[in-house]
């Protein structure tokens, strides 16, 4: 089965940058499995938040208001890798970050993403911790 594995998390001082990666393994020969890919995050005591999303077909993106202008989502479809470049980090960005993917277009999952519904995506990683101090 398809597995997603995040990496790149860690501890950083406010104002710093991190780049998260999400690699897919398993039966990924069909690119339709990843029509929509996204990042979510969940901070302690807070609800999960859809952070960034990218559409495989159109390369369109969307971001949570809290990260617009600071975070950039990108992907390499040739090897099914997803990234999240995070700049100008602040303590409010401290959270566990999850990557997710689904075999449907992002236009269908847009509502679920905005609501932070990670489980709406068929494939989900285990998360990587980001701590900003």
Tab-separated table of N, CA, C and O in Angstrom:
chain	number	residue	atom	x	y	z
A	1	UNK	N	0.835	-1.181	0.000
A	1	UNK	CA	0.000	0.000	0.000
A	1	UNK	C	0.878	1.240	0.000
A	1	UNK	O	2.055	1.187	0.320
A	2	UNK	N	0.288	2.370	-0.355
A	2	UNK	CA	1.024	3.622	-0.435
A	2	UNK	C	1.331	4.147	0.962
A	2	UNK	O	0.469	4.149	1.832
A	3	UNK	N	2.573	4.563	1.145
A	3	UNK	CA	2.977	5.159	2.411
A	3	UNK	C	3.570	6.544	2.158
A	3	UNK	O	4.280	6.753	1.174
A	4	UNK	N	3.262	7.461	3.053
A	4	UNK	CA	3.838	8.802	3.003
A	4	UNK	C	4.701	8.995	4.240
A	4	UNK	O	4.266	8.688	5.355
A	5	UNK	N	5.906	9.504	4.047
A	5	UNK	CA	6.827	9.705	5.159
A	5	UNK	C	7.353	11.135	5.119
A	5	UNK	O	7.975	11.553	4.131
A	6	UNK	N	7.087	11.869	6.208
A	6	UNK	CA	7.571	13.236	6.313
A	6	UNK	C	8.976	13.261	6.923
A	6	UNK	O	9.334	12.386	7.718
A	7	UNK	N	9.728	14.283	6.566
A	7	UNK	CA	11.037	14.513	7.176
A	7	UNK	C	11.335	16.004	7.114
A	7	UNK	O	10.638	16.759	6.430
A	8	UNK	N	12.358	16.422	7.834
A	8	UNK	CA	12.780	17.814	7.787
A	8	UNK	C	12.351	18.649	8.972
A	8	UNK	O	12.720	19.817	9.078
A	9	UNK	N	11.548	18.071	9.857
A	9	UNK	CA	11.144	18.819	11.036
A	9	UNK	C	12.309	18.987	12.000
A	9	UNK	O	13.377	18.404	11.837
A	10	UNK	N	12.097	19.796	13.021
A	10	UNK	CA	13.125	20.019	14.011
A	10	UNK	C	12.858	21.286	14.792
A	10	UNK	O	11.743	21.819	14.765
A	11	UNK	N	13.884	21.750	15.465
A	11	UNK	CA	13.783	22.961	16.276
A	11	UNK	C	14.522	24.092	15.587
A	11	UNK	O	15.624	23.895	15.058
A	12	UNK	N	13.928	25.272	15.611
A	12	UNK	CA	14.521	26.428	14.951
A	12	UNK	C	14.140	27.672	15.730
A	12	UNK	O	13.105	27.714	16.401
A	13	UNK	N	14.985	28.673	15.644
A	13	UNK	CA	14.689	29.938	16.302
A	13	UNK	C	13.730	30.762	15.451
A	13	UNK	O	13.669	30.614	14.219
A	14	UNK	N	12.995	31.622	16.117
A	14	UNK	CA	12.061	32.504	15.419
A	14	UNK	C	12.798	33.289	14.338
A	14	UNK	O	13.918	33.765	14.550
A	15	UNK	N	12.166	33.377	13.183
A	15	UNK	CA	12.777	34.034	12.038
A	15	UNK	C	13.507	33.088	11.109
A	15	UNK	O	13.885	33.474	9.991
A	16	UNK	N	13.707	31.866	11.561
A	16	UNK	CA	14.431	30.895	10.771
A	16	UNK	C	13.554	30.181	9.753
A	16	UNK	O	12.366	30.497	9.591
A	17	UNK	N	14.150	29.205	9.069
A	17	UNK	CA	13.468	28.476	8.008
A	17	UNK	C	13.654	26.975	8.179
A	17	UNK	O	14.649	26.525	8.753
A	18	UNK	N	12.699	26.241	7.666
A	18	UNK	CA	12.787	24.791	7.577
A	18	UNK	C	12.141	24.370	6.273
A	18	UNK	O	11.235	25.051	5.767
A	19	UNK	N	12.571	23.222	5.761
A	19	UNK	CA	11.948	22.664	4.576
A	19	UNK	C	11.525	21.243	4.886
A	19	UNK	O	12.369	20.382	5.169
A	20	UNK	N	10.231	21.018	4.860
A	20	UNK	CA	9.693	19.692	5.092
A	20	UNK	C	9.586	18.938	3.773
A	20	UNK	O	9.277	19.527	2.736
A	21	UNK	N	9.832	17.642	3.843
A	21	UNK	CA	9.688	16.778	2.677
A	21	UNK	C	8.701	15.679	2.993
A	21	UNK	O	8.554	15.260	4.142
A	22	UNK	N	8.048	15.195	1.971
A	22	UNK	CA	7.116	14.079	2.098
A	22	UNK	C	7.355	13.159	0.912
A	22	UNK	O	7.123	13.544	-0.235
A	23	UNK	N	7.838	11.984	1.207
A	23	UNK	CA	8.130	11.030	0.146
A	23	UNK	C	7.109	9.904	0.161
A	23	UNK	O	6.712	9.427	1.226
A	24	UNK	N	6.725	9.491	-1.025
A	24	UNK	CA	5.755	8.422	-1.167
A	24	UNK	C	6.458	7.150	-1.597
A	24	UNK	O	7.379	7.169	-2.402
A	25	UNK	N	6.015	6.063	-1.038
A	25	UNK	CA	6.543	4.763	-1.437
A	25	UNK	C	5.390	3.795	-1.597
A	25	UNK	O	4.293	4.034	-1.104
A	26	UNK	N	5.660	2.701	-2.273
A	26	UNK	CA	4.615	1.728	-2.514
A	26	UNK	C	4.153	1.774	-3.953
A	26	UNK	O	4.860	2.267	-4.827
A	27	UNK	N	2.972	1.274	-4.217
A	27	UNK	CA	2.479	1.224	-5.594
A	27	UNK	C	2.062	2.589	-6.112
A	27	UNK	O	0.892	2.924	-6.166
A	28	UNK	N	3.047	3.415	-6.518
A	28	UNK	CA	2.759	4.776	-6.964
A	28	UNK	C	2.899	4.900	-8.469
A	28	UNK	O	3.135	5.971	-8.987
A	29	UNK	N	2.805	3.799	-9.183
A	29	UNK	CA	2.979	3.860	-10.625
A	29	UNK	C	1.890	4.670	-11.295
A	29	UNK	O	2.095	5.264	-12.341
A	30	UNK	N	0.726	4.717	-10.680
A	30	UNK	CA	-0.363	5.518	-11.233
A	30	UNK	C	-0.329	6.914	-10.622
A	30	UNK	O	-0.544	7.088	-9.442
A	31	UNK	N	-0.056	7.929	-11.411
A	31	UNK	CA	0.008	9.285	-10.862
A	31	UNK	C	-1.348	9.769	-10.404
A	31	UNK	O	-1.449	10.741	-9.682
A	32	UNK	N	-2.427	9.087	-10.818
A	32	UNK	CA	-3.752	9.521	-10.383
A	32	UNK	C	-3.935	9.385	-8.894
A	32	UNK	O	-4.846	9.919	-8.320
A	33	UNK	N	-3.058	8.638	-8.246
A	33	UNK	CA	-3.194	8.479	-6.801
A	33	UNK	C	-2.972	9.787	-6.074
A	33	UNK	O	-3.403	9.952	-4.958
A	34	UNK	N	-2.276	10.728	-6.705
A	34	UNK	CA	-1.923	11.957	-6.015
A	34	UNK	C	-2.444	13.176	-6.754
A	34	UNK	O	-1.710	14.104	-6.994
A	35	UNK	N	-3.702	13.156	-7.110
A	35	UNK	CA	-4.291	14.311	-7.774
A	35	UNK	C	-4.259	15.547	-6.879
A	35	UNK	O	-4.230	16.671	-7.356
A	36	UNK	N	-4.299	15.332	-5.592
A	36	UNK	CA	-4.284	16.447	-4.640
A	36	UNK	C	-3.360	16.091	-3.497
A	36	UNK	O	-3.475	15.002	-2.927
A	37	UNK	N	-2.458	16.991	-3.153
A	37	UNK	CA	-1.546	16.781	-2.040
A	37	UNK	C	-1.590	18.000	-1.136
A	37	UNK	O	-1.799	19.111	-1.590
A	38	UNK	N	-1.392	17.736	0.139
A	38	UNK	CA	-1.568	18.836	1.092
A	38	UNK	C	-0.688	18.654	2.311
A	38	UNK	O	-0.181	17.560	2.585
A	39	UNK	N	-0.528	19.751	3.021
A	39	UNK	CA	0.082	19.752	4.340
A	39	UNK	C	-0.957	20.231	5.343
A	39	UNK	O	-1.719	21.172	5.073
A	40	UNK	N	-0.978	19.568	6.478
A	40	UNK	CA	-1.790	19.962	7.618
A	40	UNK	C	-0.849	20.157	8.806
A	40	UNK	O	0.273	19.656	8.807
A	41	UNK	N	-1.346	20.833	9.825
A	41	UNK	CA	-0.569	20.932	11.057
A	41	UNK	C	-1.520	20.972	12.243
A	41	UNK	O	-2.670	21.405	12.125
A	42	UNK	N	-1.014	20.514	13.361
A	42	UNK	CA	-1.788	20.550	14.591
A	42	UNK	C	-0.885	20.963	15.729
A	42	UNK	O	0.088	20.262	16.043
A	43	UNK	N	-1.214	22.090	16.325
A	43	UNK	CA	-0.468	22.597	17.467
A	43	UNK	C	-1.088	22.059	18.746
A	43	UNK	O	-2.283	21.712	18.766
A	44	UNK	N	-0.329	21.988	19.828
A	44	UNK	CA	-0.862	21.488	21.097
A	44	UNK	C	-2.090	22.277	21.530
A	44	UNK	O	-2.074	23.508	21.563
A	45	UNK	N	-3.161	21.564	21.832
A	45	UNK	CA	-4.368	22.209	22.316
A	45	UNK	C	-5.186	22.923	21.269
A	45	UNK	O	-6.160	23.596	21.597
A	46	UNK	N	-4.801	22.780	20.004
A	46	UNK	CA	-5.525	23.465	18.930
A	46	UNK	C	-6.052	22.451	17.926
A	46	UNK	O	-5.585	21.324	17.839
A	47	UNK	N	-7.026	22.886	17.160
A	47	UNK	CA	-7.570	22.020	16.120
A	47	UNK	C	-6.576	21.920	14.959
A	47	UNK	O	-5.774	22.816	14.721
A	48	UNK	N	-6.676	20.817	14.237
A	48	UNK	CA	-5.823	20.633	13.074
A	48	UNK	C	-6.181	21.672	12.014
A	48	UNK	O	-7.343	22.033	11.829
A	49	UNK	N	-5.188	22.140	11.299
A	49	UNK	CA	-5.368	23.207	10.309
A	49	UNK	C	-4.812	22.776	8.958
A	49	UNK	O	-3.697	22.246	8.883
A	50	UNK	N	-5.600	23.001	7.922
A	50	UNK	CA	-5.080	22.814	6.578
A	50	UNK	C	-4.094	23.931	6.306
A	50	UNK	O	-4.467	25.102	6.361
A	51	UNK	N	-2.843	23.609	6.000
A	51	UNK	CA	-1.787	24.597	5.897
A	51	UNK	C	-1.511	25.003	4.461
A	51	UNK	O	-1.403	26.185	4.165
A	52	UNK	N	-1.369	24.024	3.581
A	52	UNK	CA	-1.088	24.291	2.176
A	52	UNK	C	-1.583	23.122	1.345
A	52	UNK	O	-1.610	21.991	1.820
A	53	UNK	N	-1.975	23.412	0.113
A	53	UNK	CA	-2.502	22.366	-0.754
A	53	UNK	C	-2.089	22.662	-2.187
A	53	UNK	O	-1.954	23.825	-2.586
A	54	UNK	N	-1.851	21.590	-2.963
A	54	UNK	CA	-1.442	21.747	-4.345
A	54	UNK	C	-2.128	20.698	-5.199
A	54	UNK	O	-2.252	19.535	-4.802
A	55	UNK	N	-2.575	21.132	-6.357
A	55	UNK	CA	-3.287	20.261	-7.282
A	55	UNK	C	-2.294	19.688	-8.288
A	55	UNK	O	-1.560	20.439	-8.922
A	56	UNK	N	-2.270	18.384	-8.441
A	56	UNK	CA	-1.310	17.740	-9.340
A	56	UNK	C	-1.515	18.177	-10.782
A	56	UNK	O	-0.569	18.500	-11.482
A	57	UNK	N	-2.725	18.237	-11.212
A	57	UNK	CA	-2.995	18.512	-12.621
A	57	UNK	C	-2.730	19.974	-12.974
A	57	UNK	O	-2.118	20.272	-13.997
A	58	UNK	N	-3.189	20.879	-12.121
A	58	UNK	CA	-3.115	22.290	-12.460
A	58	UNK	C	-2.015	23.059	-11.776
A	58	UNK	O	-1.809	24.238	-12.037
A	59	UNK	N	-1.356	22.430	-10.879
A	59	UNK	CA	-0.326	23.105	-10.100
A	59	UNK	C	-0.856	24.349	-9.393
A	59	UNK	O	-0.128	25.292	-9.124
A	60	UNK	N	-2.149	24.381	-9.129
A	60	UNK	CA	-2.698	25.490	-8.345
A	60	UNK	C	-2.457	25.222	-6.880
A	60	UNK	O	-2.384	24.070	-6.454
A	61	UNK	N	-2.312	26.260	-6.108
A	61	UNK	CA	-2.023	26.141	-4.691
A	61	UNK	C	-2.944	27.023	-3.858
A	61	UNK	O	-3.536	27.981	-4.366
A	62	UNK	N	-3.045	26.676	-2.591
A	62	UNK	CA	-3.774	27.510	-1.636
A	62	UNK	C	-3.097	27.364	-0.289
A	62	UNK	O	-2.440	26.353	-0.020
A	63	UNK	N	-3.236	28.387	0.535
A	63	UNK	CA	-2.576	28.415	1.824
A	63	UNK	C	-3.523	28.925	2.898
A	63	UNK	O	-4.422	29.734	2.639
A	64	UNK	N	-3.289	28.489	4.111
A	64	UNK	CA	-3.970	29.091	5.250
A	64	UNK	C	-3.511	30.542	5.358
A	64	UNK	O	-2.352	30.858	5.064
A	65	UNK	N	-4.426	31.409	5.779
A	65	UNK	CA	-4.077	32.819	5.892
A	65	UNK	C	-2.866	33.041	6.795
A	65	UNK	O	-2.070	33.946	6.568
A	66	UNK	N	-2.724	32.194	7.799
A	66	UNK	CA	-1.659	32.360	8.786
A	66	UNK	C	-0.266	32.113	8.210
A	66	UNK	O	0.735	32.505	8.825
A	67	UNK	N	-0.177	31.478	7.031
A	67	UNK	CA	1.136	31.161	6.470
A	67	UNK	C	1.365	31.793	5.110
A	67	UNK	O	2.467	31.657	4.544
A	68	UNK	N	0.376	32.465	4.570
A	68	UNK	CA	0.529	33.073	3.246
A	68	UNK	C	1.694	34.050	3.233
A	68	UNK	O	1.868	34.847	4.148
A	69	UNK	N	2.493	33.949	2.180
A	69	UNK	CA	3.654	34.813	2.054
A	69	UNK	C	4.884	34.300	2.759
A	69	UNK	O	5.980	34.837	2.555
A	70	UNK	N	4.725	33.269	3.596
A	70	UNK	CA	5.872	32.709	4.322
A	70	UNK	C	6.157	31.266	3.928
A	70	UNK	O	7.315	30.848	3.930
A	71	UNK	N	5.116	30.501	3.634
A	71	UNK	CA	5.258	29.088	3.288
A	71	UNK	C	5.030	28.900	1.794
A	71	UNK	O	4.209	29.606	1.187
A	72	UNK	N	5.730	27.921	1.226
A	72	UNK	CA	5.550	27.581	-0.178
A	72	UNK	C	5.472	26.071	-0.330
A	72	UNK	O	6.376	25.356	0.111
A	73	UNK	N	4.403	25.607	-0.952
A	73	UNK	CA	4.248	24.181	-1.230
A	73	UNK	C	4.710	23.921	-2.658
A	73	UNK	O	4.458	24.730	-3.566
A	74	UNK	N	5.405	22.806	-2.840
A	74	UNK	CA	5.858	22.441	-4.176
A	74	UNK	C	5.947	20.926	-4.263
A	74	UNK	O	5.837	20.225	-3.253
A	75	UNK	N	6.138	20.426	-5.473
A	75	UNK	CA	6.153	18.982	-5.648
A	75	UNK	C	7.003	18.594	-6.851
A	75	UNK	O	7.254	19.410	-7.737
A	76	UNK	N	7.439	17.368	-6.836
A	76	UNK	CA	8.116	16.767	-7.974
A	76	UNK	C	7.342	15.513	-8.319
A	76	UNK	O	7.437	14.502	-7.627
A	77	UNK	N	6.548	15.590	-9.366
A	77	UNK	CA	5.691	14.457	-9.706
A	77	UNK	C	6.484	13.273	-10.250
A	77	UNK	O	5.979	12.149	-10.260
A	78	UNK	N	7.690	13.512	-10.714
A	78	UNK	CA	8.474	12.407	-11.264
A	78	UNK	C	8.884	11.405	-10.195
A	78	UNK	O	9.067	10.225	-10.479
A	79	UNK	N	9.018	11.878	-8.958
A	79	UNK	CA	9.361	10.942	-7.888
A	79	UNK	C	8.400	11.057	-6.701
A	79	UNK	O	8.707	10.599	-5.606
A	80	UNK	N	7.249	11.667	-6.948
A	80	UNK	CA	6.183	11.721	-5.941
A	80	UNK	C	6.644	12.326	-4.617
A	80	UNK	O	6.346	11.802	-3.543
A	81	UNK	N	7.371	13.405	-4.695
A	81	UNK	CA	7.839	14.088	-3.499
A	81	UNK	C	7.125	15.417	-3.347
A	81	UNK	O	6.907	16.128	-4.329
A	82	UNK	N	6.775	15.726	-2.127
A	82	UNK	CA	6.091	16.969	-1.785
A	82	UNK	C	6.960	17.723	-0.787
A	82	UNK	O	7.569	17.103	0.090
A	83	UNK	N	7.009	19.039	-0.920
A	83	UNK	CA	7.797	19.850	0.011
A	83	UNK	C	6.946	20.980	0.585
A	83	UNK	O	5.948	21.394	-0.001
A	84	UNK	N	7.408	21.470	1.715
A	84	UNK	CA	6.845	22.679	2.294
A	84	UNK	C	8.013	23.522	2.786
A	84	UNK	O	8.665	23.181	3.771
A	85	UNK	N	8.286	24.590	2.066
A	85	UNK	CA	9.320	25.534	2.475
A	85	UNK	C	8.700	26.530	3.435
A	85	UNK	O	7.723	27.206	3.084
A	86	UNK	N	9.270	26.615	4.630
A	86	UNK	CA	8.711	27.468	5.667
A	86	UNK	C	9.743	28.520	6.049
A	86	UNK	O	10.827	28.186	6.538
A	87	UNK	N	9.417	29.774	5.806
A	87	UNK	CA	10.299	30.882	6.121
A	87	UNK	C	9.676	31.782	7.182
A	87	UNK	O	8.475	31.727	7.433
A	88	UNK	N	10.511	32.622	7.773
A	88	UNK	CA	10.038	33.578	8.787
A	88	UNK	C	9.193	32.883	9.845
A	88	UNK	O	8.109	33.351	10.195
A	89	UNK	N	9.686	31.770	10.326
A	89	UNK	CA	8.929	30.991	11.307
A	89	UNK	C	8.777	31.750	12.619
A	89	UNK	O	9.676	32.505	13.027
A	90	UNK	N	7.652	31.547	13.257
A	90	UNK	CA	7.411	32.138	14.569
A	90	UNK	C	6.867	31.061	15.496
A	90	UNK	O	6.480	29.971	15.047
A	91	UNK	N	6.846	31.320	16.797
A	91	UNK	CA	6.420	30.276	17.748
A	91	UNK	C	5.026	29.732	17.469
A	91	UNK	O	4.749	28.572	17.815
A	92	UNK	N	4.164	30.520	16.836
A	92	UNK	CA	2.811	30.042	16.524
A	92	UNK	C	2.821	28.964	15.443
A	92	UNK	O	1.807	28.315	15.205
A	93	UNK	N	3.952	28.780	14.778
A	93	UNK	CA	4.075	27.722	13.779
A	93	UNK	C	4.454	26.382	14.400
A	93	UNK	O	4.533	25.369	13.690
A	94	UNK	N	4.717	26.373	15.693
A	94	UNK	CA	5.044	25.124	16.365
A	94	UNK	C	3.868	24.165	16.290
A	94	UNK	O	2.752	24.497	16.703
A	95	UNK	N	4.121	22.976	15.751
A	95	UNK	CA	3.048	22.012	15.529
A	95	UNK	C	3.640	20.718	14.980
A	95	UNK	O	4.817	20.678	14.595
A	96	UNK	N	2.811	19.703	14.934
A	96	UNK	CA	3.139	18.509	14.171
A	96	UNK	C	2.578	18.714	12.766
A	96	UNK	O	1.402	19.050	12.613
A	97	UNK	N	3.416	18.517	11.787
A	97	UNK	CA	3.033	18.732	10.393
A	97	UNK	C	2.833	17.381	9.708
A	97	UNK	O	3.678	16.485	9.818
A	98	UNK	N	1.722	17.263	9.001
A	98	UNK	CA	1.364	16.035	8.314
A	98	UNK	C	1.235	16.295	6.812
A	98	UNK	O	0.672	17.308	6.410
A	99	UNK	N	1.700	15.354	6.011
A	99	UNK	CA	1.423	15.441	4.587
A	99	UNK	C	0.311	14.452	4.250
A	99	UNK	O	0.080	13.479	4.976
A	100	UNK	N	-0.378	14.740	3.174
A	100	UNK	CA	-1.507	13.915	2.775
A	100	UNK	C	-1.663	13.966	1.270
A	100	UNK	O	-1.242	14.920	0.616
A	101	UNK	N	-2.301	12.932	0.737
A	101	UNK	CA	-2.534	12.875	-0.699
A	101	UNK	C	-3.833	12.119	-0.959
A	101	UNK	O	-4.264	11.294	-0.144
A	102	UNK	N	-4.434	12.434	-2.095
A	102	UNK	CA	-5.702	11.789	-2.434
A	102	UNK	C	-5.815	11.652	-3.946
A	102	UNK	O	-5.261	12.475	-4.689
A	103	UNK	N	-6.560	10.649	-4.422
A	103	UNK	CA	-6.714	10.428	-5.857
A	103	UNK	C	-7.887	11.194	-6.458
A	103	UNK	O	-8.480	10.754	-7.440
A	104	UNK	N	-8.217	12.308	-5.872
A	104	UNK	CA	-9.287	13.159	-6.394
A	104	UNK	C	-8.766	14.587	-6.477
A	104	UNK	O	-7.804	14.952	-5.820
A	105	UNK	N	-9.438	15.389	-7.295
A	105	UNK	CA	-8.980	16.761	-7.491
A	105	UNK	C	-9.159	17.604	-6.230
A	105	UNK	O	-10.072	17.387	-5.440
A	106	UNK	N	-8.299	18.570	-6.089
A	106	UNK	CA	-8.355	19.441	-4.919
A	106	UNK	C	-9.652	20.240	-4.857
A	106	UNK	O	-10.083	20.640	-3.770
A	107	UNK	N	-10.265	20.487	-5.995
A	107	UNK	CA	-11.525	21.224	-5.975
A	107	UNK	C	-12.592	20.455	-5.187
A	107	UNK	O	-13.474	21.061	-4.582
A	108	UNK	N	-12.489	19.133	-5.171
A	108	UNK	CA	-13.441	18.321	-4.419
A	108	UNK	C	-13.102	18.309	-2.938
A	108	UNK	O	-13.988	18.274	-2.082
A	109	UNK	N	-11.824	18.375	-2.618
A	109	UNK	CA	-11.376	18.289	-1.221
A	109	UNK	C	-11.163	19.647	-0.570
A	109	UNK	O	-10.734	19.721	0.580
A	110	UNK	N	-11.448	20.711	-1.286
A	110	UNK	CA	-11.137	22.056	-0.769
A	110	UNK	C	-11.805	22.316	0.579
A	110	UNK	O	-11.183	22.826	1.507
A	111	UNK	N	-13.078	21.951	0.695
A	111	UNK	CA	-13.791	22.189	1.948
A	111	UNK	C	-13.181	21.417	3.100
A	111	UNK	O	-12.989	21.947	4.199
A	112	UNK	N	-12.877	20.147	2.854
A	112	UNK	CA	-12.274	19.311	3.891
A	112	UNK	C	-10.906	19.855	4.298
A	112	UNK	O	-10.569	19.881	5.484
A	113	UNK	N	-10.133	20.298	3.322
A	113	UNK	CA	-8.816	20.849	3.648
A	113	UNK	C	-8.948	22.089	4.526
A	113	UNK	O	-8.244	22.230	5.526
A	114	UNK	N	-9.851	22.980	4.160
A	114	UNK	CA	-10.024	24.215	4.949
A	114	UNK	C	-10.486	23.914	6.367
A	114	UNK	O	-10.227	24.679	7.286
A	115	UNK	N	-11.210	22.814	6.532
A	115	UNK	CA	-11.693	22.423	7.860
A	115	UNK	C	-10.658	21.604	8.631
A	115	UNK	O	-10.930	21.175	9.751
A	116	UNK	N	-9.513	21.356	8.019
A	116	UNK	CA	-8.479	20.590	8.707
A	116	UNK	C	-8.760	19.105	8.797
A	116	UNK	O	-8.229	18.421	9.677
A	117	UNK	N	-9.578	18.611	7.896
A	117	UNK	CA	-9.985	17.210	7.942
A	117	UNK	C	-8.970	16.335	7.218
A	117	UNK	O	-9.148	15.972	6.055
A	118	UNK	N	-7.926	16.004	7.928
A	118	UNK	CA	-6.859	15.179	7.372
A	118	UNK	C	-7.388	13.833	6.891
A	118	UNK	O	-6.930	13.297	5.877
A	119	UNK	N	-8.348	13.270	7.616
A	119	UNK	CA	-8.850	11.954	7.272
A	119	UNK	C	-9.626	11.918	5.956
A	119	UNK	O	-9.955	10.834	5.464
A	120	UNK	N	-9.929	13.071	5.394
A	120	UNK	CA	-10.589	13.105	4.082
A	120	UNK	C	-9.642	12.693	2.966
A	120	UNK	O	-10.083	12.368	1.863
A	121	UNK	N	-8.347	12.720	3.251
A	121	UNK	CA	-7.330	12.327	2.280
A	121	UNK	C	-7.003	10.850	2.486
A	121	UNK	O	-6.829	10.382	3.609
A	122	UNK	N	-6.899	10.128	1.377
A	122	UNK	CA	-6.728	8.678	1.444
A	122	UNK	C	-5.393	8.285	2.070
A	122	UNK	O	-5.308	7.269	2.762
A	123	UNK	N	-4.355	9.070	1.804
A	123	UNK	CA	-3.017	8.713	2.255
A	123	UNK	C	-2.486	9.801	3.174
A	123	UNK	O	-2.552	10.994	2.845
A	124	UNK	N	-1.935	9.394	4.315
A	124	UNK	CA	-1.497	10.376	5.325
A	124	UNK	C	-0.199	9.910	5.952
A	124	UNK	O	-0.004	8.712	6.184
A	125	UNK	N	0.679	10.860	6.234
A	125	UNK	CA	1.911	10.521	6.920
A	125	UNK	C	1.718	10.505	8.420
A	125	UNK	O	0.644	10.830	8.931
A	126	UNK	N	2.777	10.144	9.127
A	126	UNK	CA	2.721	10.043	10.585
A	126	UNK	C	3.006	11.374	11.266
A	126	UNK	O	2.777	11.514	12.470
A	127	UNK	N	3.523	12.326	10.510
A	127	UNK	CA	3.758	13.650	11.078
A	127	UNK	C	5.213	13.872	11.451
A	127	UNK	O	5.953	12.930	11.754
A	128	UNK	N	5.618	15.132	11.417
A	128	UNK	CA	6.950	15.524	11.836
A	128	UNK	C	6.819	16.788	12.691
A	128	UNK	O	6.056	17.698	12.364
A	129	UNK	N	7.556	16.813	13.790
A	129	UNK	CA	7.434	17.910	14.743
A	129	UNK	C	8.270	19.106	14.299
A	129	UNK	O	9.444	18.963	13.928
A	130	UNK	N	7.659	20.271	14.369
A	130	UNK	CA	8.356	21.534	14.139
A	130	UNK	C	8.190	22.384	15.396
A	130	UNK	O	7.065	22.603	15.854
A	131	UNK	N	9.314	22.810	15.951
A	131	UNK	CA	9.288	23.619	17.161
A	131	UNK	C	10.045	24.918	16.908
A	131	UNK	O	11.209	24.892	16.505
A	132	UNK	N	9.363	26.028	17.137
A	132	UNK	CA	9.958	27.348	16.921
A	132	UNK	C	10.011	28.077	18.255
A	132	UNK	O	8.995	28.214	18.938
A	133	UNK	N	11.191	28.532	18.620
A	133	UNK	CA	11.334	29.208	19.915
A	133	UNK	C	11.977	30.578	19.755
A	133	UNK	O	12.474	30.912	18.666
